[in-house]
Amino acid sequence: MIHSLFLINSAGDIFLEKHWKSVVSRSVCDYFFEAQEKAVDVENVPPVIPTPHHYLISIYQDKVFFVAVIQTEVPPLFVIEFLHRVVAMFRDYFGECSEAAIKENVVTVYELLEEMLDNGFPLATESNILKELIRPPTILRSVVNSITGSSNVGETLPTGQLSIVPWRRAEVKYTNNEAYFDVVEEIDAILDKSGSTVFAEIQGVIDASIKLSGMPDLTLSFMNPRLLDDVSFHPCVRFKRWESERVLSFIPPDGNFRLMDYHVGSQNLVAIPVYVNHNINFKESGSSGRFDVTVGLKQTMGKSVEGVIMTVHMPKVVLNMNLTPTQGTYTYDPVTKILTWDIGKINPQKIPNLKGVICLQSGAPKPEENPNLNIQFRIQQLAISGIKVNRLDMFGEKYKPFKGVKYVTKAGKFQVRT
Amino acid sequence: MKPMQRLFQLPVTAVNLVKNAQTPEEAKSPVLSPDGGQQTWYNALQSDELRLLRTPDQETPLDETAASSGQTQPLRHDDLKEMLDSNKDSLKLEAMKRIVAMIARGKNASDLFPAVVKNVACKNIEVKKLVYVYLVRYAEEQQDLALLSISTFQRGLKDPNQLIRASALRVLSSIRVTIIVPIMMLAIKEAASDMSPYVRKTAAHAIPKLYSLDPDQKDQLIEVIEKLLADKTTLVAGSVVMAFEEVCPERIDLIHKNYRKLCNLLIDVEEWGQVVIINMLTRYARTQFLNPNHNESLLEESAEKAFYGSDEEETEEKDEKEEVAALAKRKPYVMDPDHRLLLRNTKPLLQSRNAAVVMAVAQLYFHLAPKAEVGVIAKAQVRLMRSHSEVQYVVLQNVATMSIKRRGMFEPYLKSFYIRSTDPTLIKVLKLEVLTNLANETNISTILREFQTYIKSMDKDFVAASIQAIGCCATNIGEVRDTCLNGLVQLLSNRDELVVAESVVVIKKLLQMQPAQHSDIIKHMAKLTDNIQVPMARASILWLIGEYCEHVPKIAPDVLRKMAKSFTNEEDIVKLQIINLAAKLYLTNSKQTKLLTQYVLNLAKYDQNYDIRDRARFIRQLIVPTEKSGVLSKYAKKLFLALKPAPVFESPFKDRDHFQLGSLSHLLNAKATGYQELPTWPDMAPDPSVRNVEVKEAVPEWTRCSSREKRKEKVEKPFYSDSEGESGPTESADSESELPSEMESGGGSGSEEGGSGSGSEESDEGSESGKEKKKKPEKIKVRKTLPESAESEQSGEEEKSARKRKERKASSESSSEEEEESSSESSSSESESEEESESEPETKKKKKISLSKPAPKQPKKEISLLDLDDFIPTPSPQVTPINNIVSNSLATDLQGLSLTDSALSPTMISPSFSSVKTYELLHRFTGEGLAVEYCFSRQPYSLDPHMVAVQIQFSNNTDTEAKSLRIQEPKLMSGMRMQEFPEIEVLAPGETVTVVMGIDFCDSTQAANFQLYTQTRKFYVSIQPPVGELMMPVFMSENEFKKEQGHLMGMNEINEKLTMGEKCQSDHAIVQRVTSAANLSRVPCGSDREYRFAAKTVASGSLVLVTVVTKEGMAAQLTVNCEKMVIGTMLVKDILQALSQ
């Protein structure tokens, strides 16, 4: 399966290598560099690159390329999914997955990689098990370790691997027993020129943060489970219960995890909380253009829309922009040609507007097309699909846990064509 | 000694320090720092980073450091060696950390081998672990020294702790030293029969390691694999199948016995194992089962023949035809139950969070499922597209292939493939490909509108791809060809050259299809030669003009004139086309172009490119008549102006599905090393009995567990597998006793049992009985929700099932079983809280099953499956249809109990019973003595919850036997599906037989048309469902009802006033009439003037709510709320009629 792994930073340096079978020379990465050069943009590097003797499967996260070296047939998604799992694990351990974080924790990283794969086949990929094997670094522990010389490797043997609930750590104890659920929904939408919806759908996740002692068995039910069109679950969720009763029944892992992903059927109309009025034009002669964009509120169910940011990728010929916002701040980066307008919270009484002049490169032909507007926003305390958690019941333990549910709606890939 | 060493080292480093005064990182050398031990290893790393960052003065110092590192590095290593030799664990740890950091950066640390290997027996766990890391990395290079460590691992293999045994085996097998192959072999064999499943798992992992080290061990390893394949724990399953795939993928025979077990364990195996197992089972199924889609095509042909060879024709010819038809008919396709098992058990995994698992299931369905069922994977695939762009890339590749084969599957998700400007180009191009594949007459206009916006994109590669996509749509769909062409011609005036060039190329291809009508487009393009610089486009225009010079006789010579002028400056492909153009013009219009041609050919003669020179020489000989000119020149016109076939736009994903989807080979469209070809379906199914497993131990196990009446709450036991069979002894059962999880899950007495360490036997029992317990609370909960009103219905149902049983003359064995079942059911509903009374019949039932069935390991639903399997080894002659009916209906009954497959949100309840109306399918006269009636039994259909169960009763009124009654060639509306009943071999005269079949009407009242075949005749029949049969009752509370009704207002609500019929006065009469008109269940209601009913449509599960409010006198109001308006209106009509009569 996975033969070796190389971590490469954006400058093209291989800063970590790990081999699970015999050593593969790092010169194999030259094929990768070649492809990277050809792709120009990092995101266009093909995830699978065949070389004469190996296959390179890579992912790009936090400005780091994770390049896995494969020798024989293997489902590419298997490798990609595993690499993403590695990234998630690094994030879990070090808070981020950047080059600096990896370098700083190189020994922990190496120990993790050693445990996660055996002979190239995934061995332990559950965070709860790995944390029993290798304790995540904390500031306090590293201080203590340097004084006492103790290590960050678990002293006890990990028993989680042997359990029938391999995702849960054994003997969990908390003084405050809490279970929090975040229902986060993202609206993916494409709006056309006139503002009508070309395509819109809602993707949601339920992230859980569970700190409960012992072996709690939870049942989460919804007011309106019929809304959910397509779902995927953490392995802990009993699928049969969902099939028959539409409730989520599970023994949770300890700590933070993603309980489920869901998709709200496209047959339901998606409420679009904001509208965008835009008037962008480039003058045929002369080297200027007009830019006038207004972002307003549409269907927000009485909630306020916050954290509104608009980003526009302007055409190459745009040299600079002289704009005046009625609210928030804007920046234009003449190198990347990206205009960012940070609006913040939208006040329904005072609709934010950004207006001004576009400076074009003189002599160049006017751009063919107007740029697309990408919008981000956030609405607290609202799940736009209308999904509601009904109740959470706990079985198997005696204590009364503290329970909480939070709803957030965000813009996912929200694009306005102009 | 230590200070001495330090003294020795000091001068050398000092010298270095002086030498490269400008490289201060040397000052940080651990040797020099007074407390080297305390310094953390990453300081060293940081200095390294600094070195990289310090670019300006890097040139010279770098070289020097490189040169000096030859001297300094051994010194550093000496320091490390010293630390490794020290007694302090902290120093050792520090040294090991630094060494590992070196390895991580790819630095050579092999010279430290002796010093490191000494620490293999170190007490400190972390040091030990890091030593292992080092060993595995360098043992291959230092084989002799590595042997020093072997004894430590051998000792570890005997450790009482399973985790230590496992890790010792893991490291031992990872050391690639050929001398220890025998030791490894021995260790693996021993570990394969270890008590702990975790150690066995490690053994499975070790197998491919040993195999890659020494392939000669294959035979012995296969033995181990065979042994481990029989392992019943989920922990081992994934790893051993992986080993199987790497060592002996060709030994498919090893899978037979384990096939059913693997299918049943699958859902509990860890994600990575699932992927491997599913991929392997796909190949397995391809060798063992028949193609479910094969018969369709074959039948169509033969049926056609039979149709035309009408019955009256009593010729020999007909006999022949019948023979052919009979050949095809002899084996109507019946899916092997094992095949079905695989499909059913993998389906839930489509909901996995792991993209690789979802993809594996998707490819399994694509390669193995009957056409009608493949659709389920589309939704999951579309979901995966939300994931990381790499995942999206791979998924889209596969979707592109699938969408060619099964376009309909992805059509509903068309919009999910719309492209955003923020997508990476790779993704954009793939999405375009999919959109192109999905285009058809109905959606082409939306797709083209979408394409139009893409053309304006800033990403030029993407624009080019979009233009090609438009061309592709234009060729595939004739209706839009002209629109597309016009659109593309407009693009010719685009300012971007790339766009124009690409359009030219595409237009050229399109014009080839119908050149005559488009001479103005050609003229337009001729004008473009002045502006377009992209060689490919220029070449395309020239080719077009040359090819169709007769359509543009005036312009063509002029273009040639221009080209001749610029000939020397053109690119090679353009030059070649100029020569072609010249030749073609010369042949058609030699008067005007003779000189020009000569000129061009002369220029070409001295061109630098030999291709062009060759071409010129060749063409000159061909077209210019000389005295020596050969025979060929006579045919020159034919050669150059032959009609050329129009090009076919072919998707690069066409026919890629001969590679297993989701595989690396499929993605690359080339066979990767180690790729196992997907076998083609066999013509004849191999013997299915090879998969039968003799379960000797199983019987005592069941009796044992049923004899034990322990009351304890088992919180969790094998997940999901509450009704999913074979998982009998799961990993916990076999696992060693000291597992805390076992204790916890076992609760009270379970923990004692676990702690006692009395071996696997006892904990086995514990889990077994616990599992049983677990099912109960669940069921009780469900039953609890049943209100009083439902109880009467419950008993009604019982009555019915009892009657039906009589009807069917079921074999005594299974009917008694059924009775058992229903009695347990009723008791559970009546005495809600009393576990005892309920559990007893249940255990009794299980005992019964275990006694009566040879392979009774699966409770509930699985039984039906094995039953089917036992009774019908696919087309076996000794099967009597009666058995099938029974097992079928048994399955239905069982299913109502197990609550597994119903996809309803409010608890689904068994249908409320009302008098069953029978309909005639085939009259006695038309059927020549064979009378067929059908009724809607209102039972959930066991094999597919989306199907309506139709009970069909055959009676033979003739005095001869009717043979092989079966259904063939259903002519169904799109989306409708049908699950035929198993063939009835013989129907004796005077006999009556009842079978159950399932039809998915897709919530429409369209009739299902099909043909009923007997051995001699065929009859065209159709089943048209009344709207009331398209639903199944659901239970809900009054509040739920109100809430749901609130959701279904407006368009979804239909009100109708009515006058009640005379006989419709009592409550009972109203309820009875409504429930007989439609398969509804009563919802409790406070008001006595109001009656509420609820149901769900069978196919889509949309709610149907019915309210009847009686008013003064005979007046009443009927309200139906339903998402499906058509259903609603029809239902209103039916109920109205029922009530007003």
Short mmCIF file of N, CA, C and O in Angstrom, two decimals, chain B residues 15-24 26 61 64-65 68:
data_model
loop_
_atom_site.label_atom_id
_atom_site.label_comp_id
_atom_site.label_asym_id
_atom_site.label_seq_id
_atom_site.Cartn_x
_atom_site.Cartn_y
_atom_site.Cartn_z
N VAL B 15 38.62 24.84 15.67
CA VAL B 15 39.23 25.13 14.37
C VAL B 15 38.14 25.43 13.34
O VAL B 15 38.20 26.41 12.62
N ASN B 16 37.13 24.59 13.38
CA ASN B 16 36.01 24.82 12.47
C ASN B 16 35.40 26.18 12.70
O ASN B 16 35.04 26.88 11.77
N LEU B 17 35.29 26.48 13.95
CA LEU B 17 34.65 27.73 14.30
C LEU B 17 35.43 28.90 13.71
O LEU B 17 34.86 29.83 13.15
N VAL B 18 36.70 28.78 13.82
CA VAL B 18 37.55 29.85 13.28
C VAL B 18 37.42 29.88 11.77
O VAL B 18 37.30 30.94 11.15
N LYS B 19 37.38 28.69 11.22
CA LYS B 19 37.36 28.60 9.77
C LYS B 19 36.10 29.24 9.18
O LYS B 19 36.17 30.02 8.24
N ASN B 20 34.96 28.89 9.75
CA ASN B 20 33.74 29.51 9.24
C ASN B 20 33.18 30.44 10.30
O ASN B 20 32.19 30.17 10.91
N ALA B 21 33.89 31.46 10.51
CA ALA B 21 33.45 32.39 11.54
C ALA B 21 32.08 32.97 11.22
O ALA B 21 31.34 33.37 12.09
N GLN B 22 31.80 33.02 9.93
CA GLN B 22 30.52 33.64 9.56
C GLN B 22 29.34 32.69 9.69
O GLN B 22 28.23 33.06 9.41
N THR B 23 29.59 31.47 10.03
CA THR B 23 28.44 30.57 10.24
C THR B 23 28.27 30.29 11.72
O THR B 23 28.80 29.32 12.25
N PRO B 24 27.47 31.09 12.33
CA PRO B 24 27.37 30.97 13.79
C PRO B 24 26.63 29.73 14.25
O PRO B 24 26.68 29.43 15.42
N GLU B 26 27.44 26.88 13.95
CA GLU B 26 28.40 25.92 14.49
C GLU B 26 28.57 26.14 15.99
O GLU B 26 28.83 25.22 16.73
N PRO B 61 29.57 29.78 2.39
CA PRO B 61 29.56 29.03 3.63
C PRO B 61 28.96 27.64 3.48
O PRO B 61 29.41 26.71 4.12
N GLU B 64 31.38 25.26 2.44
CA GLU B 64 32.33 24.98 3.50
C GLU B 64 31.73 24.08 4.57
O GLU B 64 32.38 23.18 5.05
N THR B 65 30.45 24.39 4.89
CA THR B 65 29.82 23.51 5.89
C THR B 65 29.75 22.10 5.37
O THR B 65 29.92 21.15 6.12
N SER B 68 33.07 20.75 5.78
CA SER B 68 33.46 20.56 7.16
C SER B 68 32.58 19.55 7.87
O SER B 68 32.97 18.97 8.86
#
